[in-house]
């Protein structure tokens, strides 16, 4: 673990964005298996927030991408939303036609129940929200305002897509269970199960 810790700390101290990204990605992916190294996570998270804040002064887009990697380390930290909000507001101000970042901004507003601000972030992109969470959020806000037609147009494709996905998951699960069942039956029929099973079966059927 010492070598692992040294590698991460070297990346954190380097200030190189590519190396930082790799370090945060590594920490995020291996977080559950490195419980004994909690100090590394806390240190990396704190340094990541500091670097993202400083980077955001000149390049909010790069800072936000870095912040998303930092987020994988401690995703529930209450220190994330304020910085996310600051960076996304800067990005959207510079790139008002960027649908993805506008949606991300609206979703941050949603977490803090700033629904008017969320609506304003999404309204210019109504026709381009597709089946995203942005469509779900604006559709719900439309219902709150009594705009049922607008809500239907946004929510129907969203719900249809979710239902199709759920149906596929259900079908895949059913097929997998059936395959396991049939494989088990075949193994029994071919005499490849443990001998104890056949002994038990013979006693039960006598």
Coordinates of C-alpha atoms in Angstrom, one line a residue:
X1 CA 0.0 0.0 0.0
X2 CA 2.9 2.4 0.6
X3 CA 3.8 2.4 -3.1
X4 CA 0.2 2.9 -4.0
X5 CA 0.0 5.9 -1.6
X6 CA 3.2 7.4 -3.0
X7 CA 2.0 7.1 -6.5
X8 CA -1.3 9.0 -5.7
X9 CA 0.5 11.7 -3.6
X10 CA 3.0 12.3 -6.4
X11 CA 0.1 12.8 -8.8
X12 CA -1.7 15.2 -6.4
X13 CA 1.5 17.2 -5.8
X14 CA 2.3 17.5 -9.5
X15 CA -0.4 19.9 -10.5
X16 CA -0.7 18.2 -13.9
X17 CA -4.3 17.9 -14.9
X18 CA -3.9 14.6 -16.7
X19 CA -2.1 13.0 -13.7
X20 CA -4.6 14.5 -11.3
X21 CA -7.5 13.0 -13.4
X22 CA -5.8 9.6 -13.3
X23 CA -5.3 9.8 -9.5
X24 CA -8.9 10.7 -8.8
X25 CA -10.2 8.1 -11.2
X26 CA -8.0 5.5 -9.4
X27 CA -9.2 6.6 -6.0
X28 CA -12.8 6.6 -7.1
X29 CA -12.7 3.1 -8.6
X30 CA -10.8 1.5 -5.7
X31 CA -12.4 3.4 -2.8
X32 CA -14.2 0.3 -1.2
X33 CA -11.0 -1.8 -1.3
X34 CA -8.8 0.8 0.4
X35 CA -10.6 1.3 3.6
X36 CA -7.4 1.4 5.6
X37 CA -6.2 4.4 3.6
X38 CA -9.0 6.8 4.5
X39 CA -6.5 9.6 5.1
X40 CA -5.5 9.5 1.4
X41 CA -9.1 10.0 0.3
X42 CA -9.7 12.9 2.7
X43 CA -6.4 14.5 1.6
X44 CA -7.1 13.9 -2.1
X45 CA -10.6 15.2 -1.9
X46 CA -9.6 18.4 -0.1
X47 CA -6.7 19.0 -2.6
X48 CA -9.1 18.3 -5.5
X49 CA -11.6 20.9 -4.3
X50 CA -8.8 23.5 -3.9
X51 CA -7.4 22.8 -7.3
X52 CA -10.8 22.9 -9.0
X53 CA -11.6 26.2 -7.3
X54 CA -8.3 27.8 -8.5
X55 CA -8.7 26.3 -12.0
X56 CA -12.2 27.6 -12.2
X57 CA -11.1 31.2 -12.1
X58 CA -9.7 30.9 -15.6
X59 CA -11.2 27.7 -17.0
X60 CA -14.5 26.7 -15.4
X61 CA -15.1 23.9 -17.9
X62 CA -11.8 22.1 -17.1
X63 CA -12.4 22.7 -13.4
X64 CA -15.8 21.1 -13.6
X65 CA -14.5 18.1 -15.4
X66 CA -11.9 17.7 -12.7
X67 CA -14.5 18.2 -10.0
X68 CA -16.6 15.3 -11.4
X69 CA -13.6 13.0 -10.9
X70 CA -13.0 14.4 -7.4
X71 CA -16.7 13.7 -6.7
X72 CA -16.2 9.9 -7.1
X73 CA -14.0 9.9 -3.9
X74 CA -16.7 11.4 -1.6
X75 CA -19.9 11.8 -3.6
X76 CA -22.1 12.7 -0.6
X77 CA -19.9 15.6 0.7
X78 CA -21.9 18.8 1.3
X79 CA -18.8 20.7 0.0
X80 CA -19.5 19.6 -3.6
X81 CA -22.8 21.4 -4.5
X82 CA -21.7 25.0 -3.8
X83 CA -18.6 24.6 -6.0
X84 CA -20.6 22.7 -8.7
X85 CA -23.1 25.5 -8.8
X86 CA -20.4 28.2 -9.1
X87 CA -18.6 26.5 -11.9
X88 CA -21.8 25.6 -13.8
X89 CA -23.1 29.1 -13.6
X90 CA -19.9 30.4 -15.1
X91 CA -19.9 27.7 -17.9
X92 CA -23.5 28.4 -18.8
X93 CA -22.9 32.1 -18.8
X94 CA -20.1 31.6 -21.4
X95 CA -21.9 28.8 -23.3
X96 CA -25.7 29.5 -23.1
X97 CA -26.4 26.9 -25.9
X98 CA -24.7 24.1 -24.0
X99 CA -27.6 21.8 -23.2
X100 CA -25.7 19.3 -21.1
X101 CA -24.2 21.9 -18.8
X102 CA -27.6 23.7 -18.5
X103 CA -29.2 20.4 -17.5
X104 CA -26.4 19.8 -14.9
X105 CA -27.0 23.3 -13.5
X106 CA -30.7 22.7 -13.3
X107 CA -30.2 19.4 -11.4
X108 CA -27.9 21.1 -8.9
X109 CA -30.6 23.7 -8.4
X110 CA -33.1 20.9 -7.9
X111 CA -31.1 19.4 -5.0
X112 CA -31.3 22.7 -3.2
X113 CA -35.0 23.1 -4.1
X114 CA -34.3 26.2 -6.2
X115 CA -37.0 25.3 -8.7
X116 CA -37.4 28.7 -10.3
X117 CA -33.7 28.8 -11.2
X118 CA -33.9 25.2 -12.4
X119 CA -36.7 26.2 -14.8
X120 CA -34.8 29.2 -16.1
X121 CA -31.8 27.0 -16.9
X122 CA -33.9 24.5 -18.8
X123 CA -36.5 26.6 -20.6
X124 CA -34.3 27.6 -23.5
X125 CA -33.6 24.0 -24.3
X126 CA -37.1 22.5 -24.0
X127 CA -37.1 21.1 -27.5
X128 CA -33.7 19.5 -27.1
X129 CA -34.0 17.7 -23.7
X130 CA -35.0 14.3 -25.2
X131 CA -35.3 11.6 -22.6
X132 CA -32.8 13.1 -20.1
X133 CA -33.2 14.0 -16.5
X134 CA -33.6 17.6 -17.7
X135 CA -36.8 16.5 -19.5
X136 CA -38.0 14.8 -16.3
X137 CA -37.3 17.9 -14.2
X138 CA -38.9 20.4 -16.5
X139 CA -41.9 18.2 -17.0
X140 CA -42.4 18.0 -13.3
X141 CA -42.1 21.7 -13.0
X142 CA -44.6 22.1 -15.9
X143 CA -47.1 20.0 -13.9
X144 CA -46.6 22.3 -10.9
X145 CA -47.6 25.3 -13.1
X146 CA -50.6 23.5 -14.7
X147 CA -48.9 23.3 -18.1
X148 CA -50.0 19.7 -18.6
X149 CA -49.6 19.7 -22.4
X150 CA -45.9 20.8 -22.1
X151 CA -45.4 18.2 -19.3
X152 CA -46.9 15.4 -21.4
X153 CA -44.6 16.2 -24.3
X154 CA -41.6 16.0 -22.1
X155 CA -42.5 13.2 -19.8
X156 CA -44.0 10.7 -22.2
X157 CA -40.8 10.0 -24.1
X158 CA -38.9 9.9 -20.8
X159 CA -41.3 7.5 -19.2
X160 CA -41.5 5.3 -22.3
X161 CA -37.7 5.0 -22.4
X162 CA -37.5 4.1 -18.7
X163 CA -40.3 1.5 -19.1
X164 CA -38.6 -0.1 -22.1
X165 CA -35.4 -0.3 -20.1
X166 CA -37.2 -1.9 -17.1
X167 CA -38.9 -4.4 -19.5
X168 CA -35.5 -5.4 -20.9
X169 CA -34.0 -5.8 -17.5
X170 CA -37.0 -8.0 -16.5
X171 CA -36.8 -10.0 -19.7
X172 CA -33.0 -10.5 -19.2
X173 CA -33.5 -11.6 -15.6
X174 CA -36.3 -14.1 -16.6
X175 CA -34.2 -15.6 -19.4
X176 CA -31.2 -15.9 -17.0
X177 CA -33.2 -17.7 -14.4
X178 CA -34.7 -20.0 -17.1
X179 CA -31.2 -20.8 -18.4
X180 CA -29.9 -21.6 -14.9
X181 CA -32.9 -23.8 -14.3
X182 CA -32.6 -25.7 -17.5
X183 CA -28.8 -26.2 -17.0
X184 CA -29.6 -27.6 -13.5
X185 CA -32.1 -30.0 -14.8
X186 CA -29.8 -31.2 -17.6
X187 CA -27.0 -31.8 -15.0
X188 CA -29.4 -33.9 -12.9
X189 CA -30.6 -35.9 -15.8
X190 CA -27.0 -36.6 -17.0
X191 CA -26.0 -37.8 -13.5
X192 CA -23.5 -35.0 -13.0
X193 CA -25.0 -33.7 -9.7
X194 CA -23.5 -34.8 -6.3
X195 CA -24.3 -38.4 -5.4
X196 CA -25.9 -37.2 -2.1
X197 CA -28.6 -35.5 -4.2
X198 CA -29.7 -38.7 -5.9
X199 CA -29.7 -40.6 -2.5
X200 CA -31.9 -38.0 -1.0
X201 CA -34.2 -38.0 -4.1
X202 CA -34.5 -41.8 -4.0
X203 CA -35.4 -41.8 -0.3
X204 CA -38.0 -39.1 -0.9
X205 CA -39.7 -41.0 -3.7
X206 CA -39.8 -44.4 -2.1

